[in-house]
XYZ file of C-alpha atoms in Angstrom:
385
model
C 111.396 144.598 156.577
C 107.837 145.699 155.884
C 108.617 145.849 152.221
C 110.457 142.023 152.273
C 107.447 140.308 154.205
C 105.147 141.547 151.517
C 107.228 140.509 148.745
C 107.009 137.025 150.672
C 103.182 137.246 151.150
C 102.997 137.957 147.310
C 105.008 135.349 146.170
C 103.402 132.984 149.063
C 99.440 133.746 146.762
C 101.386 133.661 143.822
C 102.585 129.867 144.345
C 99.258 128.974 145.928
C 100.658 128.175 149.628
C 100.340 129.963 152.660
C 102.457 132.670 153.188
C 105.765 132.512 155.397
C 106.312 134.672 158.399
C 109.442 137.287 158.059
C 111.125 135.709 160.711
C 111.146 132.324 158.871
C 113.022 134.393 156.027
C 115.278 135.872 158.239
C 116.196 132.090 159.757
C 116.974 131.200 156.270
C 119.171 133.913 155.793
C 118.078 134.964 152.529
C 115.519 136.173 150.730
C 112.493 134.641 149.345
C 113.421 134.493 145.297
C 110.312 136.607 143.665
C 107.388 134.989 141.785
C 107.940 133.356 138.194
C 105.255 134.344 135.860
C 101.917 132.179 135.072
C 103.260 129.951 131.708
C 100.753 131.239 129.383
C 97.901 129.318 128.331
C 98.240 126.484 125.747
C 95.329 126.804 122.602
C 93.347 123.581 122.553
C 94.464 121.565 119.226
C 91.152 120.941 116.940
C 90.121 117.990 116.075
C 90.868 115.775 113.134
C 87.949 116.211 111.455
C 88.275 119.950 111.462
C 91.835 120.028 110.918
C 91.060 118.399 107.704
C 87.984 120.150 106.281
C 89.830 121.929 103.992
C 91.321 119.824 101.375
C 94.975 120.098 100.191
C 96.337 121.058 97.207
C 97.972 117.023 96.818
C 94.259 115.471 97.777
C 92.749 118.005 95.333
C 95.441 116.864 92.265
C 94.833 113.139 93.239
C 91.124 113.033 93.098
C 91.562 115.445 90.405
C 93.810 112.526 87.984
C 91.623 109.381 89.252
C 88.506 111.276 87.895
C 90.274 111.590 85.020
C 91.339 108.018 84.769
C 88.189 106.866 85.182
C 86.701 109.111 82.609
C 89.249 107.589 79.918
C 88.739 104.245 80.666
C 84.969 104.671 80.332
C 85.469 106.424 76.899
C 88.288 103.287 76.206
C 85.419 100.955 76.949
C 83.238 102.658 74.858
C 85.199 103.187 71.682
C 87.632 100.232 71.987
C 86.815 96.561 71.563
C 87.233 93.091 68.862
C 85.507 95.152 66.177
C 87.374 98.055 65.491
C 84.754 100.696 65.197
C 86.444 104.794 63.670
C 86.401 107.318 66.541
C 84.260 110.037 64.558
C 81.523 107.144 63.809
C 81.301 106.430 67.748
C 81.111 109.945 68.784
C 78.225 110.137 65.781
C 76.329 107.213 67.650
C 76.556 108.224 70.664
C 74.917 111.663 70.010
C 72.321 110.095 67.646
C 71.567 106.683 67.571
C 70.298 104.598 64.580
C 70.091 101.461 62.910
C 73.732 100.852 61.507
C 75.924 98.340 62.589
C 78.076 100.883 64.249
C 75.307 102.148 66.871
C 74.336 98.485 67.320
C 78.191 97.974 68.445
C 78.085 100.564 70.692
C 75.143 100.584 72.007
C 73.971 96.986 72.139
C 77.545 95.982 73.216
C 79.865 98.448 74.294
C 77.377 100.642 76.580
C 75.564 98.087 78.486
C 79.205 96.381 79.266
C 80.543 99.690 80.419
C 77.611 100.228 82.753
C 78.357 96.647 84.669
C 81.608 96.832 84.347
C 81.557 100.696 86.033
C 78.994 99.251 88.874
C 80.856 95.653 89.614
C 84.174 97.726 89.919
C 82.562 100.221 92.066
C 80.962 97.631 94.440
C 84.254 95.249 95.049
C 86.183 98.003 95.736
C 83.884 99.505 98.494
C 83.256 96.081 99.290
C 87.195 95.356 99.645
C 87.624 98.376 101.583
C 84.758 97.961 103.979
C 86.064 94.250 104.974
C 89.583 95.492 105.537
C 88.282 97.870 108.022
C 85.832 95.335 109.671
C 88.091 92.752 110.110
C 91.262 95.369 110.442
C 92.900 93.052 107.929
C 94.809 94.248 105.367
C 94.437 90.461 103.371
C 90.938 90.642 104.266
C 89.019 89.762 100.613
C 85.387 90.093 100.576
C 85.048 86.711 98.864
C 86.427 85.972 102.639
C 82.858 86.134 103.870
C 81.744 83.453 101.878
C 79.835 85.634 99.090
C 81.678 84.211 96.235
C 80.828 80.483 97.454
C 77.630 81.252 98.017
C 77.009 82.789 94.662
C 78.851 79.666 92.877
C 77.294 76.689 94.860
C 73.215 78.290 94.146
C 74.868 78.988 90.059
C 75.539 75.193 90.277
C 72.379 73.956 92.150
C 70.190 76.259 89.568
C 72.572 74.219 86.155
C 72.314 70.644 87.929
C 68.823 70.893 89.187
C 66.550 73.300 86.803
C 68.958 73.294 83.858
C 69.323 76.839 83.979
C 71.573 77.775 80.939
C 72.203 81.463 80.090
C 73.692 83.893 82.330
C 71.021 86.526 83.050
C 68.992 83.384 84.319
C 71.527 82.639 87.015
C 71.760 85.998 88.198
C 68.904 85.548 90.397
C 70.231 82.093 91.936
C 73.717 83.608 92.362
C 72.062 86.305 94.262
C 70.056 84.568 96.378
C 73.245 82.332 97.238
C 75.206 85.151 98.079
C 73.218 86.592 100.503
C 72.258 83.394 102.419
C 75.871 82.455 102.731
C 76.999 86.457 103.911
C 74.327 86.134 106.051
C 75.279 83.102 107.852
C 78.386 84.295 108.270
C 77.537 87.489 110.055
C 74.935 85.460 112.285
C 78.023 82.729 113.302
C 80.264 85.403 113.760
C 78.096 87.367 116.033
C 76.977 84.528 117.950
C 80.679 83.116 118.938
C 81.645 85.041 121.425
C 85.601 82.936 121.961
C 87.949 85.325 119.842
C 88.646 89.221 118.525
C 84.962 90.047 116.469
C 87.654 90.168 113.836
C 89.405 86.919 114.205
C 85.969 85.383 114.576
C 84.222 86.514 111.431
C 87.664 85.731 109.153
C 87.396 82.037 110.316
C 83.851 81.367 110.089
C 84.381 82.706 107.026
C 86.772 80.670 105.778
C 84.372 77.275 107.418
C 81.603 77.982 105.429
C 83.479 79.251 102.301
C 85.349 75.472 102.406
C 81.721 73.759 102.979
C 80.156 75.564 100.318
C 82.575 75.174 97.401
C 83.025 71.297 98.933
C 78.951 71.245 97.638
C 80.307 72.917 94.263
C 83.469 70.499 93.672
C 81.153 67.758 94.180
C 78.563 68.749 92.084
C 80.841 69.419 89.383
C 82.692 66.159 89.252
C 79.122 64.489 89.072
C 77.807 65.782 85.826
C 80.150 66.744 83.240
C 77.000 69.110 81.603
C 77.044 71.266 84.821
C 80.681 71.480 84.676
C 80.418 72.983 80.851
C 77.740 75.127 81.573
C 79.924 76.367 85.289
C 82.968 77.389 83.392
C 81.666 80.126 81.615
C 80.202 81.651 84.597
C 82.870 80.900 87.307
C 85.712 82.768 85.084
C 84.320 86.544 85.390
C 82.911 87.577 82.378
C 81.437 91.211 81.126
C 80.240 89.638 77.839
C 76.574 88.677 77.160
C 75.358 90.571 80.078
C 72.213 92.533 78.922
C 70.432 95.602 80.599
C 68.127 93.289 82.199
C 71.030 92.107 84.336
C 71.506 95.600 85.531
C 68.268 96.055 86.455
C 68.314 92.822 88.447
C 71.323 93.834 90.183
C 71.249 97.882 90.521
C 68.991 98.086 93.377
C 70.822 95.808 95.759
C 73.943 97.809 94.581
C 72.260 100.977 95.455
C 71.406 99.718 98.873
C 74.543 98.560 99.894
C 76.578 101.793 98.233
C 73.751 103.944 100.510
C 75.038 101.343 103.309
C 78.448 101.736 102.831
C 78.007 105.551 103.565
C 75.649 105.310 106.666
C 78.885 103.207 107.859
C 81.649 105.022 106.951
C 82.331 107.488 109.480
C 81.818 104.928 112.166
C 84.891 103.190 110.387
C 87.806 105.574 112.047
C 86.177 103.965 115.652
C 86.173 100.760 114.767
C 89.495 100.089 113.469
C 90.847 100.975 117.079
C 88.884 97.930 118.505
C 85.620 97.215 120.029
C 86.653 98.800 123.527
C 87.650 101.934 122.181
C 85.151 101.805 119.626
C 82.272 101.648 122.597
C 84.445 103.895 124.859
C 84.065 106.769 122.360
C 80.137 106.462 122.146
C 79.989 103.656 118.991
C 77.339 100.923 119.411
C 80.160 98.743 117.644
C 77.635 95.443 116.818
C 75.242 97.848 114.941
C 78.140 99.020 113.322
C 79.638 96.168 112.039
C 76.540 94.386 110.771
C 75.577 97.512 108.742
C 78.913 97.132 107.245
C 78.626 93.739 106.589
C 75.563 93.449 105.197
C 76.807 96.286 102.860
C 79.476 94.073 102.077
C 76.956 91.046 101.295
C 74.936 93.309 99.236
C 77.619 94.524 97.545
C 79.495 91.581 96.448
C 76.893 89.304 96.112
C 74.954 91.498 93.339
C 78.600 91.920 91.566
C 79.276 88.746 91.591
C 75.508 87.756 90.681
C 76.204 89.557 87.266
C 79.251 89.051 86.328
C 80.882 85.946 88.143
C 84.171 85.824 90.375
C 85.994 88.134 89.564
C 88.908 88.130 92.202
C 91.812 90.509 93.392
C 89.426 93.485 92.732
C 88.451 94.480 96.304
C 92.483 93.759 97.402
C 94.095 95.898 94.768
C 91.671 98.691 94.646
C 91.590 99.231 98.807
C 95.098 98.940 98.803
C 95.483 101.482 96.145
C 92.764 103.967 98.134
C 95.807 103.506 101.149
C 98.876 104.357 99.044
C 97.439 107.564 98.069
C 96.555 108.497 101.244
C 93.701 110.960 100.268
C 92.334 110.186 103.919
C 91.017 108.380 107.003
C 89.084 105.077 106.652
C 85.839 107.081 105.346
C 87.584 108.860 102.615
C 88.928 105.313 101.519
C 85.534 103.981 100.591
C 84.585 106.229 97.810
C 88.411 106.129 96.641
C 88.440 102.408 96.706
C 85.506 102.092 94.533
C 86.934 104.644 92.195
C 90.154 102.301 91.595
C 88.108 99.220 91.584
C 86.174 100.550 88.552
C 89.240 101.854 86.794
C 90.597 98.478 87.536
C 87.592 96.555 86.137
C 87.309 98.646 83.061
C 90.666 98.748 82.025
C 91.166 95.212 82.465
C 88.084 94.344 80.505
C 89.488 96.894 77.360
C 92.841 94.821 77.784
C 90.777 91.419 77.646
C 89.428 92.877 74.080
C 92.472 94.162 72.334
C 94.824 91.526 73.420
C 93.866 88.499 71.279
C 93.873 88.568 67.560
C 90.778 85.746 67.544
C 88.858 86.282 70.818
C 88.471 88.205 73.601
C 89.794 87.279 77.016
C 87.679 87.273 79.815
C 87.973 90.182 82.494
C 88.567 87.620 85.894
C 91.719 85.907 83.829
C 92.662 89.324 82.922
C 92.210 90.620 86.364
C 94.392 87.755 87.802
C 97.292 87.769 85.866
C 97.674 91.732 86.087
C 95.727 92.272 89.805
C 98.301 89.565 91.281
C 101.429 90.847 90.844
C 99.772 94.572 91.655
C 98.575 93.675 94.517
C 101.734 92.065 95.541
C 104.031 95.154 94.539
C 101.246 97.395 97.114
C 101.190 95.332 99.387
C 105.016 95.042 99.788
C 105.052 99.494 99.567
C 102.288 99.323 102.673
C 104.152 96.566 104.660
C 107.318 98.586 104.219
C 105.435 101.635 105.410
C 104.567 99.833 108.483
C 107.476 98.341 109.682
């Protein structure tokens, strides 16, 4: 009896209660059943981030082949165009340089394009992916925030008004345009308080995008001049872009690329929504204006240079999700890798396709980038559903 009210007593600090008396036991008429054994203790799980520090063997192979595809269609770019130039004689002017009309080709041409066409495709597909993850849109374009009409109505303003002409001398306008119309965007969109941040931002987009090109259309229908001049710029164009255009434009690239990675990690937060976003310590406003001035900076300078070139920052981010190398920060740098690989190749098409003329990279990039995008965005709506 000694022996069973100890058991009890035992099994009584075991279960955390007070102990019962032996002759509650012996009321019951049976014995207390003994004490199950303390379920051992469950290991914490780590978190994301350091459950995927170390790269897999599929990420590695994937970055691995879009390096290399963006290494061949910079060497494409460079040895491929209208004027059929021998592999051995570009390889000779690239090393050394000289006064033939090969090395004027390649490096009067052929480099310079490369260079823009590398940095535009870069910037609209960072661009792209940062206003898919602002807006948690997966149409989301960043010609959406009214960039492109920006650009476009200050080209036309500068052509009716000053009679600028040549391209590198509307860079500056179509800058200047871009970032007053991004910028009054984000300022609208912050101030209306009424819908989702998201919501909000997509439709005073859209407002000032339809005021903006309203300006343009009716410009354009007034002088006939201004309408000739337009074309040429409002189609997307590599060609007859000098270096001095990439010096205009590289440092506002460079600020928003250094941009886009002071707002990537914040990116995983925000696509959950503004109240989880602040719950998990995010000051979400500062957040998404970073972002979208990176955005602003980024396709307003590409745009500045080369014109509107569109589909870019669609296919490209959606390409970065089907290859699913990571989270929203590891889609940035592989969105801008596609984008350029997109812009490039498309621009080396635009060259070789025409027996008399080359075809300009934004028709090139709409009549292949369409029916891409359409065939990834089907493959990530499936995934979804």
């Amino acid at each position: 009896m000694v022996a069973r009210g100890r058991r009890e007593h035992g099994s009584g600090l075991v279960n955390g209660g007070t102990a019962p008396t032996g002759g509650g036991a012996a009321r019951g008429g049976a014995a207390a059943a003994p004490a199950a054994a303390p379920a051992p203790a469950v290991p914490a799980v780590p978190p994301a981030a350091l459950r995927g520090s170390r790269p897999s063997s599929r990420v590695l192979l994937v970055g691995a082949a879009l390096v290399l595809a963006l290494l061949a269609a910079i060497l494409a770019s460079v040895a491929l165009g209208s004027q059929p130039v021998p592999w051995p004689d570009v390889l000779a002017v690239l090393r050394e340089p000289g006064t033939t009309e090969a090395s004027a080709i390649v490096w009067d041409m052929r480099v310079p394009r490369t260079v823009l066409g590398l940095l535009v495709g870069i910037a609209l597909g960072v661009a792209g992916a940062l206003t898919q993850a602002h807006t948690r849109n997966p149409l989301a374009d960043p010609g959406l925030l009214g960039v492109t009409s920006g650009a476009a109505c200050a080209v036309v303003l500068a052509i009716h008004v000053l009679g600028v002409t040549s391209p590198s001398g509307a860079v500056g306008f179509a800058l200047v345009g871009a970032l007053c119309a991004g910028g009054i965007v984000v300022v609208l969109s912050q101030r209306i308080r009424v819908l989702a941040p998201g919501v909000t931002l997509v439709l005073t987009g859209s407002i000032v995008t339809a005021l903006l090109a309203s300006v343009t259309s009716g410009v354009l229908l007034l002088d006939r001049t201004t309408m000739d001049v337009f074309r040429f710029w409002s189609i997307g164009s590599l060609v007859g872009r000098g270096p001095e255009v990439i010096w205009t434009v590289a440092p506002f690239l460079l600020l928003g690329l250094l941009l886009a990675v002071v707002n990537a990690p914040t990116l995983g937060a925000l696509e959950l929504g503004d109240e989880l976003g602040v719950s998990l310590g995010r000051h979400v406003v500062r957040d998404r204006l970073i972002g979208l001035l990176a955005v602003t900076l980024l396709a307003g300078a590409a745009t500045a240079a080369c014109g509107s070139i569109a589909f870019v920052g669609l296919a490209a981010t959606h390409a970065a999700t089907r290859l699913g190398l990571g989270g929203p920060a590891w889609r940035i740098p592989v969105a801008g890798l596609c984008g350029a690989v997109l812009v490039l190749g498309a621009d080396v098409v635009g060259r070789l396709a025409p027996a008399t003329s080359e075809i300009q990279v934004g028709i090139v990039i709409a009549l292949v980038g369409a029916p891409l995008f359409v065939v990834l965005a089907r493959g990530y709506l499936g995934d979804r559903s």
